[in-house]
Amino acid sequence: MPELPEVEVVRTGLEPCLVGRRIESVTCHRTGLRYPLPDMASLHGCLITAVRRRSKYLLIELSDERVLVWHLGMTGQFHVLHKDVPAGKHEHVRINLDNDTSLRYRDARRFGYAGLLAAGEQATHPWFAALGPEPLGDAFDGACLSSRCRGRKAPIKTVIMDAHVVVGVGNIYAAESLFRAGIHPARAAGAVSAARLERLATCIRAVLGEAICAGGSTISDFVRADGRPGYFAHAFQVYGRTGLPCFVCGGAIKRIQQSGRSSFYCSHCQH
DNA sequence: CTGAAGACCTGCCTGC
DNA sequence: TGCAGGCAGGTCTTCA
């Protein structure tokens, strides 16, 4: 289910387990996930030098300057386990390291995907070239959001979920951010005032930051690299709370469909 | 061009 | 108990 906070939590969990380790072998239990897997055998002998993140992509950097890029899709999980632990259900890839552990990739729905990029290729690769700013970085603020909402008739919720506008805001955190900012999810993005977009940008940053601190949100199957769950789901104000009372005004939380996805909001608190 | 909807794949929950 | 139907995190592609 990962949105940006979940991917960041996975990254911080993997970093100490992977950096400085050498890859001894790779086992793939299938040839592709959403797309065909890259040449995983070529990872043999590589040293892992860093584990970074851009948007919802995990970037595993290698000593030969290549980068193993991995997107978790909706149900992808990484675990670092002892090499003798047998493959679990839906384990598709296993990367054996030089300390008797192995990195396992599990993904029930197989919406995840991976790529192996050469040095310098990342900036121009289609997965990265058109991405908007990181929501927690310096480049994202109210002015940035305003400029990208100007003239747009699409609902504000679909605009903040558009990775060309800002990366990492998925269905859950879009709903939570809009609630906190008091903005109705169906309002046309171009019709939201600059002052309210400023507030929304602040709320997006706050919600994502708090979610990372809480270890992400565990909806159904998100777990961290060490198998522990995240705790941010306990802090949801609107997501998944259809019919339950709003914590602010007591009114019933509503659910609508937008672009085929569920949106949750309080009609009294959000306009 | 913009925005909406469909496709990808599996598991889980609900209701009959 | 069994089964059909609806629903789910993300992104890319297609269609109007």
PDB file of C-alpha atoms (C1' of nucleotides) in Angstrom:
ATOM      1  CA  MET A   1       0.000   0.000   0.000  1.00  0.00           C
ATOM      2  CA  PRO A   2       2.924   2.247   0.152  1.00  0.00           C
ATOM      3  CA  GLU A   3       2.662   5.970  -0.228  1.00  0.00           C
ATOM      4  CA  LEU A   4       5.691   8.147   0.362  1.00  0.00           C
ATOM      5  CA  PRO A   5       5.882   7.723   4.164  1.00  0.00           C
ATOM      6  CA  GLU A   6       5.774   3.937   3.871  1.00  0.00           C
ATOM      7  CA  VAL A   7       8.519   3.903   1.252  1.00  0.00           C
ATOM      8  CA  GLU A   8      10.657   6.179   3.405  1.00  0.00           C
ATOM      9  CA  VAL A   9      10.120   3.900   6.410  1.00  0.00           C
ATOM     10  CA  VAL A  10      11.134   0.893   4.300  1.00  0.00           C
ATOM     11  CA  ARG A  11      14.217   2.800   3.134  1.00  0.00           C
ATOM     12  CA  THR A  12      15.388   3.633   6.652  1.00  0.00           C
ATOM     13  CA  GLY A  13      14.814   0.003   7.644  1.00  0.00           C
ATOM     14  CA  LEU A  14      16.810  -1.393   4.737  1.00  0.00           C
ATOM     15  CA  GLU A  15      19.704   1.062   4.820  1.00  0.00           C
ATOM     16  CA  PRO A  16      21.634  -0.422   7.766  1.00  0.00           C
ATOM     17  CA  CYS A  17      20.995  -3.964   6.521  1.00  0.00           C
ATOM     18  CA  LEU A  18      22.199  -3.371   2.959  1.00  0.00           C
ATOM     19  CA  VAL A  19      24.839  -0.655   2.807  1.00  0.00           C
ATOM     20  CA  GLY A  20      28.333  -2.146   2.720  1.00  0.00           C
ATOM     21  CA  ARG A  21      27.055  -5.611   1.818  1.00  0.00           C
ATOM     22  CA  ARG A  22      28.126  -7.448  -1.300  1.00  0.00           C
ATOM     23  CA  ILE A  23      25.573  -9.315  -3.425  1.00  0.00           C
ATOM     24  CA  GLU A  24      26.557 -12.970  -3.763  1.00  0.00           C
ATOM     25  CA  SER A  25      23.697 -14.225  -5.892  1.00  0.00           C
ATOM     26  CA  VAL A  26      20.152 -13.480  -6.943  1.00  0.00           C
ATOM     27  CA  THR A  27      17.212 -15.835  -7.291  1.00  0.00           C
ATOM     28  CA  CYS A  28      14.114 -14.839  -9.247  1.00  0.00           C
ATOM     29  CA  HIS A  29      11.029 -16.992  -8.858  1.00  0.00           C
ATOM     30  CA  ARG A  30       9.428 -15.385 -11.897  1.00  0.00           C
ATOM     31  CA  THR A  31      10.643 -13.407 -14.894  1.00  0.00           C
ATOM     32  CA  GLY A  32       8.560 -10.324 -14.326  1.00  0.00           C
ATOM     33  CA  LEU A  33       6.316  -8.398 -11.983  1.00  0.00           C
ATOM     34  CA  ARG A  34       4.340  -5.583 -13.562  1.00  0.00           C
ATOM     35  CA  TYR A  35       7.116  -5.352 -16.156  1.00  0.00           C
ATOM     36  CA  PRO A  36       9.859  -7.873 -16.968  1.00  0.00           C
ATOM     37  CA  LEU A  37      12.605  -7.886 -14.354  1.00  0.00           C
ATOM     38  CA  PRO A  38      15.988  -6.457 -15.390  1.00  0.00           C
ATOM     39  CA  ASP A  39      19.122  -8.612 -15.682  1.00  0.00           C
ATOM     40  CA  MET A  40      19.318  -9.521 -11.997  1.00  0.00           C
ATOM     41  CA  ALA A  41      22.209 -11.922 -12.545  1.00  0.00           C
ATOM     42  CA  SER A  42      24.391  -8.932 -13.380  1.00  0.00           C
ATOM     43  CA  LEU A  43      24.127  -7.836  -9.731  1.00  0.00           C
ATOM     44  CA  HIS A  44      26.391 -10.693  -8.739  1.00  0.00           C
ATOM     45  CA  GLY A  45      29.465  -9.352  -6.959  1.00  0.00           C
ATOM     46  CA  CYS A  46      28.218  -5.762  -6.646  1.00  0.00           C
ATOM     47  CA  LEU A  47      28.674  -3.817  -3.425  1.00  0.00           C
ATOM     48  CA  ILE A  48      25.656  -1.856  -2.170  1.00  0.00           C
ATOM     49  CA  THR A  49      26.792   1.696  -1.460  1.00  0.00           C
ATOM     50  CA  ALA A  50      23.564   3.522  -0.567  1.00  0.00           C
ATOM     51  CA  VAL A  51      19.800   3.147  -0.263  1.00  0.00           C
ATOM     52  CA  ARG A  52      17.942   6.294  -1.302  1.00  0.00           C
ATOM     53  CA  ARG A  53      14.423   7.293  -2.273  1.00  0.00           C
ATOM     54  CA  ARG A  54      12.928   9.517  -4.959  1.00  0.00           C
ATOM     55  CA  SER A  55       9.154   9.814  -4.969  1.00  0.00           C
ATOM     56  CA  LYS A  56       7.912   6.295  -4.183  1.00  0.00           C
ATOM     57  CA  TYR A  57      10.939   4.650  -5.805  1.00  0.00           C
ATOM     58  CA  LEU A  58      13.595   2.940  -3.722  1.00  0.00           C
ATOM     59  CA  LEU A  59      17.069   3.436  -5.190  1.00  0.00           C
ATOM     60  CA  ILE A  60      19.637   0.801  -4.285  1.00  0.00           C
ATOM     61  CA  GLU A  61      22.967   2.213  -5.417  1.00  0.00           C
ATOM     62  CA  LEU A  62      25.745  -0.133  -6.482  1.00  0.00           C
ATOM     63  CA  SER A  63      29.533   0.070  -6.529  1.00  0.00           C
ATOM     64  CA  ASP A  64      29.609  -0.088 -10.339  1.00  0.00           C
ATOM     65  CA  GLU A  65      27.572   3.156 -10.434  1.00  0.00           C
ATOM     66  CA  ARG A  66      24.391   1.444 -11.505  1.00  0.00           C
ATOM     67  CA  VAL A  67      21.164   1.884  -9.540  1.00  0.00           C
ATOM     68  CA  LEU A  68      18.621  -0.822  -8.830  1.00  0.00           C
ATOM     69  CA  VAL A  69      15.313   1.046  -8.873  1.00  0.00           C
ATOM     70  CA  TRP A  70      12.333  -0.581  -7.200  1.00  0.00           C
ATOM     71  CA  HIS A  71       8.681   0.496  -6.958  1.00  0.00           C
ATOM     72  CA  LEU A  72       6.568  -1.430  -4.446  1.00  0.00           C
ATOM     73  CA  GLY A  73       3.306  -0.945  -6.328  1.00  0.00           C
ATOM     74  CA  MET A  74       0.416  -1.535  -3.948  1.00  0.00           C
ATOM     75  CA  THR A  75       1.449  -4.637  -2.046  1.00  0.00           C
ATOM     76  CA  GLY A  76       5.219  -4.909  -2.421  1.00  0.00           C
ATOM     77  CA  GLN A  77       7.303  -5.650   0.678  1.00  0.00           C
ATOM     78  CA  PHE A  78      11.007  -6.000   1.382  1.00  0.00           C
ATOM     79  CA  HIS A  79      12.335  -8.089   4.243  1.00  0.00           C
ATOM     80  CA  VAL A  80      15.875  -8.906   5.253  1.00  0.00           C
ATOM     81  CA  LEU A  81      15.946 -12.465   6.603  1.00  0.00           C
ATOM     82  CA  HIS A  82      18.495 -15.154   7.384  1.00  0.00           C
ATOM     83  CA  LYS A  83      19.369 -17.109   4.245  1.00  0.00           C
ATOM     84  CA  ASP A  84      17.867 -20.302   5.643  1.00  0.00           C
ATOM     85  CA  VAL A  85      14.386 -18.877   6.116  1.00  0.00           C
ATOM     86  CA  PRO A  86      12.270 -20.543   3.416  1.00  0.00           C
ATOM     87  CA  ALA A  87      10.524 -18.449   0.764  1.00  0.00           C
ATOM     88  CA  GLY A  88       7.130 -17.206   1.906  1.00  0.00           C
ATOM     89  CA  LYS A  89       4.023 -16.920  -0.212  1.00  0.00           C
ATOM     90  CA  HIS A  90       4.379 -14.430  -3.088  1.00  0.00           C
ATOM     91  CA  GLU A  91       8.128 -14.130  -2.653  1.00  0.00           C
ATOM     92  CA  HIS A  92       9.343 -13.295  -6.151  1.00  0.00           C
ATOM     93  CA  VAL A  93      12.957 -12.185  -5.817  1.00  0.00           C
ATOM     94  CA  ARG A  94      15.689 -12.990  -3.355  1.00  0.00           C
ATOM     95  CA  ILE A  95      19.040 -11.177  -3.232  1.00  0.00           C
ATOM     96  CA  ASN A  96      21.610 -13.090  -1.211  1.00  0.00           C
ATOM     97  CA  LEU A  97      24.130 -10.983   0.696  1.00  0.00           C
ATOM     98  CA  ASP A  98      27.607 -11.760   2.009  1.00  0.00           C
ATOM     99  CA  ASN A  99      26.584 -12.071   5.657  1.00  0.00           C
ATOM    100  CA  ASP A 100      24.160 -15.018   5.530  1.00  0.00           C
ATOM    101  CA  THR A 101      21.150 -12.757   5.098  1.00  0.00           C
ATOM    102  CA  SER A 102      19.035 -12.153   2.027  1.00  0.00           C
ATOM    103  CA  LEU A 103      16.781  -9.374   0.841  1.00  0.00           C
ATOM    104  CA  ARG A 104      13.373 -10.818  -0.092  1.00  0.00           C
ATOM    105  CA  TYR A 105      10.792  -9.109  -2.288  1.00  0.00           C
ATOM    106  CA  ARG A 106       7.198 -10.161  -1.745  1.00  0.00           C
ATOM    107  CA  ASP A 107       4.238  -8.787  -3.680  1.00  0.00           C
ATOM    108  CA  ALA A 108       0.807 -10.432  -3.758  1.00  0.00           C
ATOM    109  CA  ARG A 109      -0.664  -8.279  -6.511  1.00  0.00           C
ATOM    110  CA  ARG A 110       2.559  -7.920  -8.497  1.00  0.00           C
ATOM    111  CA  PHE A 111       1.937  -4.233  -9.243  1.00  0.00           C
ATOM    112  CA  GLY A 112       5.526  -3.541  -8.222  1.00  0.00           C
ATOM    113  CA  TYR A 113       8.357  -3.193 -10.725  1.00  0.00           C
ATOM    114  CA  ALA A 114      12.104  -2.897 -10.912  1.00  0.00           C
ATOM    115  CA  GLY A 115      14.724  -1.499 -13.248  1.00  0.00           C
ATOM    116  CA  LEU A 116      18.484  -1.354 -13.424  1.00  0.00           C
ATOM    117  CA  LEU A 117      19.739   2.046 -14.539  1.00  0.00           C
ATOM    118  CA  ALA A 118      23.215   3.056 -15.638  1.00  0.00           C
ATOM    119  CA  ALA A 119      25.053   5.991 -14.072  1.00  0.00           C
ATOM    120  CA  GLY A 120      23.464   9.273 -15.087  1.00  0.00           C
ATOM    121  CA  GLU A 121      20.486   7.626 -16.718  1.00  0.00           C
ATOM    122  CA  GLN A 122      18.111   8.434 -13.889  1.00  0.00           C
ATOM    123  CA  ALA A 123      17.475  12.078 -14.742  1.00  0.00           C
ATOM    124  CA  THR A 124      16.224  11.274 -18.219  1.00  0.00           C
ATOM    125  CA  HIS A 125      14.501   7.961 -17.532  1.00  0.00           C
ATOM    126  CA  PRO A 126      10.709   8.065 -18.097  1.00  0.00           C
ATOM    127  CA  TRP A 127      10.042   7.015 -14.498  1.00  0.00           C
ATOM    128  CA  PHE A 128      11.798  10.135 -13.199  1.00  0.00           C
ATOM    129  CA  ALA A 129      11.973  12.795 -15.912  1.00  0.00           C
ATOM    130  CA  ALA A 130       8.531  14.326 -15.358  1.00  0.00           C
ATOM    131  CA  LEU A 131       8.242  13.954 -11.591  1.00  0.00           C
ATOM    132  CA  GLY A 132       7.230  16.954  -9.507  1.00  0.00           C
ATOM    133  CA  PRO A 133       9.058  18.115  -6.377  1.00  0.00           C
ATOM    134  CA  GLU A 134       9.469  16.126  -3.184  1.00  0.00           C
ATOM    135  CA  PRO A 135       6.768  17.293  -0.759  1.00  0.00           C
ATOM    136  CA  LEU A 136       9.230  17.419   2.143  1.00  0.00           C
ATOM    137  CA  GLY A 137      11.934  19.193   0.154  1.00  0.00           C
ATOM    138  CA  ASP A 138      12.600  22.928  -0.174  1.00  0.00           C
ATOM    139  CA  ALA A 139      11.143  23.129  -3.683  1.00  0.00           C
ATOM    140  CA  PHE A 140       7.579  22.424  -2.542  1.00  0.00           C
ATOM    141  CA  ASP A 141       5.514  25.184  -0.942  1.00  0.00           C
ATOM    142  CA  GLY A 142       2.287  27.120  -1.404  1.00  0.00           C
ATOM    143  CA  ALA A 143       3.614  29.131  -4.333  1.00  0.00           C
ATOM    144  CA  CYS A 144       4.723  25.968  -6.107  1.00  0.00           C
ATOM    145  CA  LEU A 145       1.331  24.353  -5.530  1.00  0.00           C
ATOM    146  CA  SER A 146      -0.517  27.506  -6.656  1.00  0.00           C
ATOM    147  CA  SER A 147       1.361  27.658  -9.914  1.00  0.00           C
ATOM    148  CA  ARG A 148       0.494  24.067 -10.663  1.00  0.00           C
ATOM    149  CA  CYS A 149      -3.194  24.451  -9.775  1.00  0.00           C
ATOM    150  CA  ARG A 150      -3.770  27.615 -11.807  1.00  0.00           C
ATOM    151  CA  GLY A 151      -6.479  27.166 -14.394  1.00  0.00           C
ATOM    152  CA  ARG A 152      -7.081  23.528 -13.618  1.00  0.00           C
ATOM    153  CA  LYS A 153     -10.667  22.342 -13.410  1.00  0.00           C
ATOM    154  CA  ALA A 154      -9.827  18.894 -12.061  1.00  0.00           C
ATOM    155  CA  PRO A 155     -10.725  18.263  -8.405  1.00  0.00           C
ATOM    156  CA  ILE A 156      -8.041  19.428  -5.978  1.00  0.00           C
ATOM    157  CA  LYS A 157      -7.700  15.881  -4.679  1.00  0.00           C
ATOM    158  CA  THR A 158      -6.760  14.404  -8.039  1.00  0.00           C
ATOM    159  CA  VAL A 159      -4.336  17.277  -8.644  1.00  0.00           C
ATOM    160  CA  ILE A 160      -2.370  16.741  -5.418  1.00  0.00           C
ATOM    161  CA  MET A 161      -2.247  13.009  -6.223  1.00  0.00           C
ATOM    162  CA  ASP A 162      -0.717  13.793  -9.628  1.00  0.00           C
ATOM    163  CA  ALA A 163       3.007  13.001  -9.450  1.00  0.00           C
ATOM    164  CA  HIS A 164       3.727  15.769 -11.975  1.00  0.00           C
ATOM    165  CA  VAL A 165       2.446  18.279  -9.385  1.00  0.00           C
ATOM    166  CA  VAL A 166       4.020  16.829  -6.248  1.00  0.00           C
ATOM    167  CA  VAL A 167       5.215  13.284  -5.651  1.00  0.00           C
ATOM    168  CA  GLY A 168       4.283  10.865  -2.917  1.00  0.00           C
ATOM    169  CA  VAL A 169       0.730  11.919  -2.069  1.00  0.00           C
ATOM    170  CA  GLY A 170      -1.509   8.882  -2.464  1.00  0.00           C
ATOM    171  CA  ASN A 171      -5.168   8.329  -1.710  1.00  0.00           C
ATOM    172  CA  ILE A 172      -4.816   8.153   2.059  1.00  0.00           C
ATOM    173  CA  TYR A 173      -2.636  11.187   2.641  1.00  0.00           C
ATOM    174  CA  ALA A 174      -4.539  13.253   0.062  1.00  0.00           C
ATOM    175  CA  ALA A 175      -7.706  12.721   2.111  1.00  0.00           C
ATOM    176  CA  GLU A 176      -5.994  13.480   5.408  1.00  0.00           C
ATOM    177  CA  SER A 177      -4.231  16.587   4.099  1.00  0.00           C
ATOM    178  CA  LEU A 178      -7.418  18.040   2.594  1.00  0.00           C
ATOM    179  CA  PHE A 179      -9.307  17.447   5.831  1.00  0.00           C
ATOM    180  CA  ARG A 180      -6.628  19.187   7.831  1.00  0.00           C
ATOM    181  CA  ALA A 181      -6.628  22.105   5.401  1.00  0.00           C
ATOM    182  CA  GLY A 182     -10.453  22.325   5.410  1.00  0.00           C
ATOM    183  CA  ILE A 183     -10.721  21.936   1.636  1.00  0.00           C
ATOM    184  CA  HIS A 184     -13.434  19.848  -0.035  1.00  0.00           C
ATOM    185  CA  PRO A 185     -11.832  17.136  -2.211  1.00  0.00           C
ATOM    186  CA  ALA A 186     -14.133  17.843  -5.170  1.00  0.00           C
ATOM    187  CA  ARG A 187     -13.378  21.585  -5.376  1.00  0.00           C
ATOM    188  CA  ALA A 188     -11.789  22.592  -8.677  1.00  0.00           C
ATOM    189  CA  ALA A 189      -8.060  23.055  -8.073  1.00  0.00           C
ATOM    190  CA  GLY A 190      -7.999  26.350  -9.963  1.00  0.00           C
ATOM    191  CA  ALA A 191     -10.765  27.733  -7.725  1.00  0.00           C
ATOM    192  CA  VAL A 192      -8.863  27.315  -4.447  1.00  0.00           C
ATOM    193  CA  SER A 193      -7.348  30.592  -3.222  1.00  0.00           C
ATOM    194  CA  ALA A 194      -3.591  31.037  -2.926  1.00  0.00           C
ATOM    195  CA  ALA A 195      -3.911  31.369   0.844  1.00  0.00           C
ATOM    196  CA  ARG A 196      -5.740  28.054   1.123  1.00  0.00           C
ATOM    197  CA  LEU A 197      -3.227  26.335  -1.159  1.00  0.00           C
ATOM    198  CA  GLU A 198      -0.480  27.683   1.083  1.00  0.00           C
ATOM    199  CA  ARG A 199      -2.248  26.049   4.003  1.00  0.00           C
ATOM    200  CA  LEU A 200      -2.726  22.826   2.027  1.00  0.00           C
ATOM    201  CA  ALA A 201       0.984  22.645   1.184  1.00  0.00           C
ATOM    202  CA  THR A 202       1.769  23.042   4.882  1.00  0.00           C
ATOM    203  CA  CYS A 203      -0.741  20.324   5.792  1.00  0.00           C
ATOM    204  CA  ILE A 204       0.658  17.905   3.192  1.00  0.00           C
ATOM    205  CA  ARG A 205       4.132  18.350   4.639  1.00  0.00           C
ATOM    206  CA  ALA A 206       2.869  17.954   8.192  1.00  0.00           C
ATOM    207  CA  VAL A 207       0.790  14.846   7.500  1.00  0.00           C
ATOM    208  CA  LEU A 208       3.573  13.092   5.580  1.00  0.00           C
ATOM    209  CA  GLY A 209       6.156  14.031   8.193  1.00  0.00           C
ATOM    210  CA  GLU A 210       4.011  12.756  11.048  1.00  0.00           C
ATOM    211  CA  ALA A 211       3.296   9.529   9.168  1.00  0.00           C
ATOM    212  CA  ILE A 212       7.018   8.881   8.686  1.00  0.00           C
ATOM    213  CA  CYS A 213       7.627   9.459  12.403  1.00  0.00           C
ATOM    214  CA  ALA A 214       4.848   6.986  13.230  1.00  0.00           C
ATOM    215  CA  GLY A 215       6.426   4.331  11.018  1.00  0.00           C
ATOM    216  CA  GLY A 216       3.878   4.671   8.216  1.00  0.00           C
ATOM    217  CA  SER A 217       0.286   3.446   8.034  1.00  0.00           C
ATOM    218  CA  THR A 218      -0.619  -0.200   8.265  1.00  0.00           C
ATOM    219  CA  ILE A 219      -3.839  -0.693   6.333  1.00  0.00           C
ATOM    220  CA  SER A 220      -3.786  -4.347   5.475  1.00  0.00           C
ATOM    221  CA  ASP A 221      -0.342  -5.635   4.724  1.00  0.00           C
ATOM    222  CA  PHE A 222       2.214  -2.863   5.062  1.00  0.00           C
ATOM    223  CA  VAL A 223       5.042  -3.844   7.373  1.00  0.00           C
ATOM    224  CA  ARG A 224       8.501  -2.417   7.850  1.00  0.00           C
ATOM    225  CA  ALA A 225      11.669  -4.245   6.846  1.00  0.00           C
ATOM    226  CA  ASP A 226      11.884  -5.816  10.290  1.00  0.00           C
ATOM    227  CA  GLY A 227       8.246  -6.920  10.158  1.00  0.00           C
ATOM    228  CA  ARG A 228       6.898  -4.354  12.619  1.00  0.00           C
ATOM    229  CA  PRO A 229       3.704  -2.507  11.626  1.00  0.00           C
ATOM    230  CA  GLY A 230       3.286   1.267  11.233  1.00  0.00           C
ATOM    231  CA  TYR A 231       1.101   3.230  13.585  1.00  0.00           C
ATOM    232  CA  PHE A 232      -0.144   6.226  11.627  1.00  0.00           C
ATOM    233  CA  ALA A 233      -3.455   4.543  10.754  1.00  0.00           C
ATOM    234  CA  HIS A 234      -4.516   5.253  14.340  1.00  0.00           C
ATOM    235  CA  ALA A 235      -4.267   8.952  13.497  1.00  0.00           C
ATOM    236  CA  PHE A 236      -6.587   8.924  10.463  1.00  0.00           C
ATOM    237  CA  GLN A 237      -9.204  11.644  10.710  1.00  0.00           C
ATOM    238  CA  VAL A 238     -11.257  10.741   7.632  1.00  0.00           C
ATOM    239  CA  TYR A 239      -9.694   7.900   5.618  1.00  0.00           C
ATOM    240  CA  GLY A 240     -11.840   4.775   5.858  1.00  0.00           C
ATOM    241  CA  ARG A 241     -14.188   6.394   8.418  1.00  0.00           C
ATOM    242  CA  THR A 242     -17.390   6.530   6.319  1.00  0.00           C
ATOM    243  CA  GLY A 243     -20.399   7.205   8.545  1.00  0.00           C
ATOM    244  CA  LEU A 244     -18.323   7.691  11.689  1.00  0.00           C
ATOM    245  CA  PRO A 245     -18.382  11.032  13.514  1.00  0.00           C
ATOM    246  CA  CYS A 246     -15.913  13.734  12.564  1.00  0.00           C
ATOM    247  CA  PHE A 247     -13.468  14.289  15.433  1.00  0.00           C
ATOM    248  CA  VAL A 248     -13.884  18.058  15.036  1.00  0.00           C
ATOM    249  CA  CYS A 249     -17.631  18.673  14.513  1.00  0.00           C
ATOM    250  CA  GLY A 250     -19.261  15.284  15.136  1.00  0.00           C
ATOM    251  CA  GLY A 251     -20.887  15.135  11.701  1.00  0.00           C
ATOM    252  CA  ALA A 252     -20.784  11.898   9.693  1.00  0.00           C
ATOM    253  CA  ILE A 253     -17.756  11.381   7.450  1.00  0.00           C
ATOM    254  CA  LYS A 254     -18.803  10.990   3.813  1.00  0.00           C
ATOM    255  CA  ARG A 255     -17.410   8.914   0.999  1.00  0.00           C
ATOM    256  CA  ILE A 256     -17.536   9.706  -2.710  1.00  0.00           C
ATOM    257  CA  GLN A 257     -15.875   8.294  -5.825  1.00  0.00           C
ATOM    258  CA  GLN A 258     -13.386  10.507  -7.654  1.00  0.00           C
ATOM    259  CA  SER A 259     -11.573   9.227 -10.738  1.00  0.00           C
ATOM    260  CA  GLY A 260     -12.485   5.731  -9.658  1.00  0.00           C
ATOM    261  CA  ARG A 261     -11.065   6.081  -6.153  1.00  0.00           C
ATOM    262  CA  SER A 262     -12.749   6.547  -2.814  1.00  0.00           C
ATOM    263  CA  SER A 263     -12.538   9.963  -1.203  1.00  0.00           C
ATOM    264  CA  PHE A 264     -13.399  10.603   2.424  1.00  0.00           C
ATOM    265  CA  TYR A 265     -14.286  14.002   3.867  1.00  0.00           C
ATOM    266  CA  CYS A 266     -16.398  15.951   6.359  1.00  0.00           C
ATOM    267  CA  SER A 267     -18.956  18.099   4.562  1.00  0.00           C
ATOM    268  CA  HIS A 268     -19.173  20.471   7.537  1.00  0.00           C
ATOM    269  CA  CYS A 269     -15.433  21.046   7.996  1.00  0.00           C
ATOM    270  CA  GLN A 270     -14.356  20.999   4.342  1.00  0.00           C
ATOM    271  CA  HIS A 271     -15.451  23.490   1.673  1.00  0.00           C
TER     272      HIS A 271
ATOM    273  C1'  DC B   1      -4.652  19.812 -24.260  1.00  0.00           C
ATOM    274  C1'  DT B   2      -7.467  18.027 -20.003  1.00  0.00           C
ATOM    275  C1'  DG B   3      -9.820  14.789 -17.309  1.00  0.00           C
ATOM    276  C1'  DA B   4     -12.080  10.297 -16.619  1.00  0.00           C
ATOM    277  C1'  DA B   5     -11.970   5.483 -16.853  1.00  0.00           C
ATOM    278  C1'  DG B   6      -9.892   1.057 -17.656  1.00  0.00           C
ATOM    279  C1'  DA B   7      -6.214  -2.306 -17.016  1.00  0.00           C
ATOM    280  C1'  DC B   8      -2.857  -4.754 -14.329  1.00  0.00           C
ATOM    281  C1'  DC B   9      -3.498  -9.135 -10.140  1.00  0.00           C
ATOM    282  C1'  DT B  10      -4.647 -11.156  -5.834  1.00  0.00           C
ATOM    283  C1'  DG B  11      -6.690 -11.372  -1.286  1.00  0.00           C
ATOM    284  C1'  DC B  12     -10.036 -10.220   1.931  1.00  0.00           C
ATOM    285  C1'  DC B  13     -14.491  -9.001   3.580  1.00  0.00           C
ATOM    286  C1'  DT B  14     -19.529  -8.904   3.138  1.00  0.00           C
ATOM    287  C1'  DG B  15     -23.830 -10.656   2.133  1.00  0.00           C
ATOM    288  C1'  DC B  16     -26.875 -13.985   0.175  1.00  0.00           C
TER     289       DC B  16
ATOM    290  C1'  DT C   1     -19.945 -23.679   3.937  1.00  0.00           C
ATOM    291  C1'  DG C   2     -19.772 -21.709  -0.595  1.00  0.00           C
ATOM    292  C1'  DC C   3     -19.582 -18.369  -3.737  1.00  0.00           C
ATOM    293  C1'  DA C   4     -20.319 -14.017  -6.165  1.00  0.00           C
ATOM    294  C1'  DG C   5     -19.386  -9.318  -5.838  1.00  0.00           C
ATOM    295  C1'  DG C   6     -17.137  -5.284  -4.287  1.00  0.00           C
ATOM    296  C1'  DC C   7     -13.133  -3.206  -2.641  1.00  0.00           C
ATOM    297  C1'  DA C   8      -7.956  -1.968  -1.915  1.00  0.00           C
ATOM    298  C1'  DG C   9      -2.325   1.392  -1.692  1.00  0.00           C
ATOM    299  C1'  DG C  10      -0.143   3.199  -7.674  1.00  0.00           C
ATOM    300  C1'  DT C  11       0.795   4.184 -12.299  1.00  0.00           C
ATOM    301  C1'  DC C  12       0.363   3.791 -17.206  1.00  0.00           C
ATOM    302  C1'  DT C  13      -2.574   3.731 -21.255  1.00  0.00           C
ATOM    303  C1'  DT C  14      -6.604   4.725 -23.699  1.00  0.00           C
ATOM    304  C1'  DC C  15     -10.616   7.203 -24.725  1.00  0.00           C
ATOM    305  C1'  DA C  16     -13.828  11.187 -24.966  1.00  0.00           C
TER     306       DA C  16
END
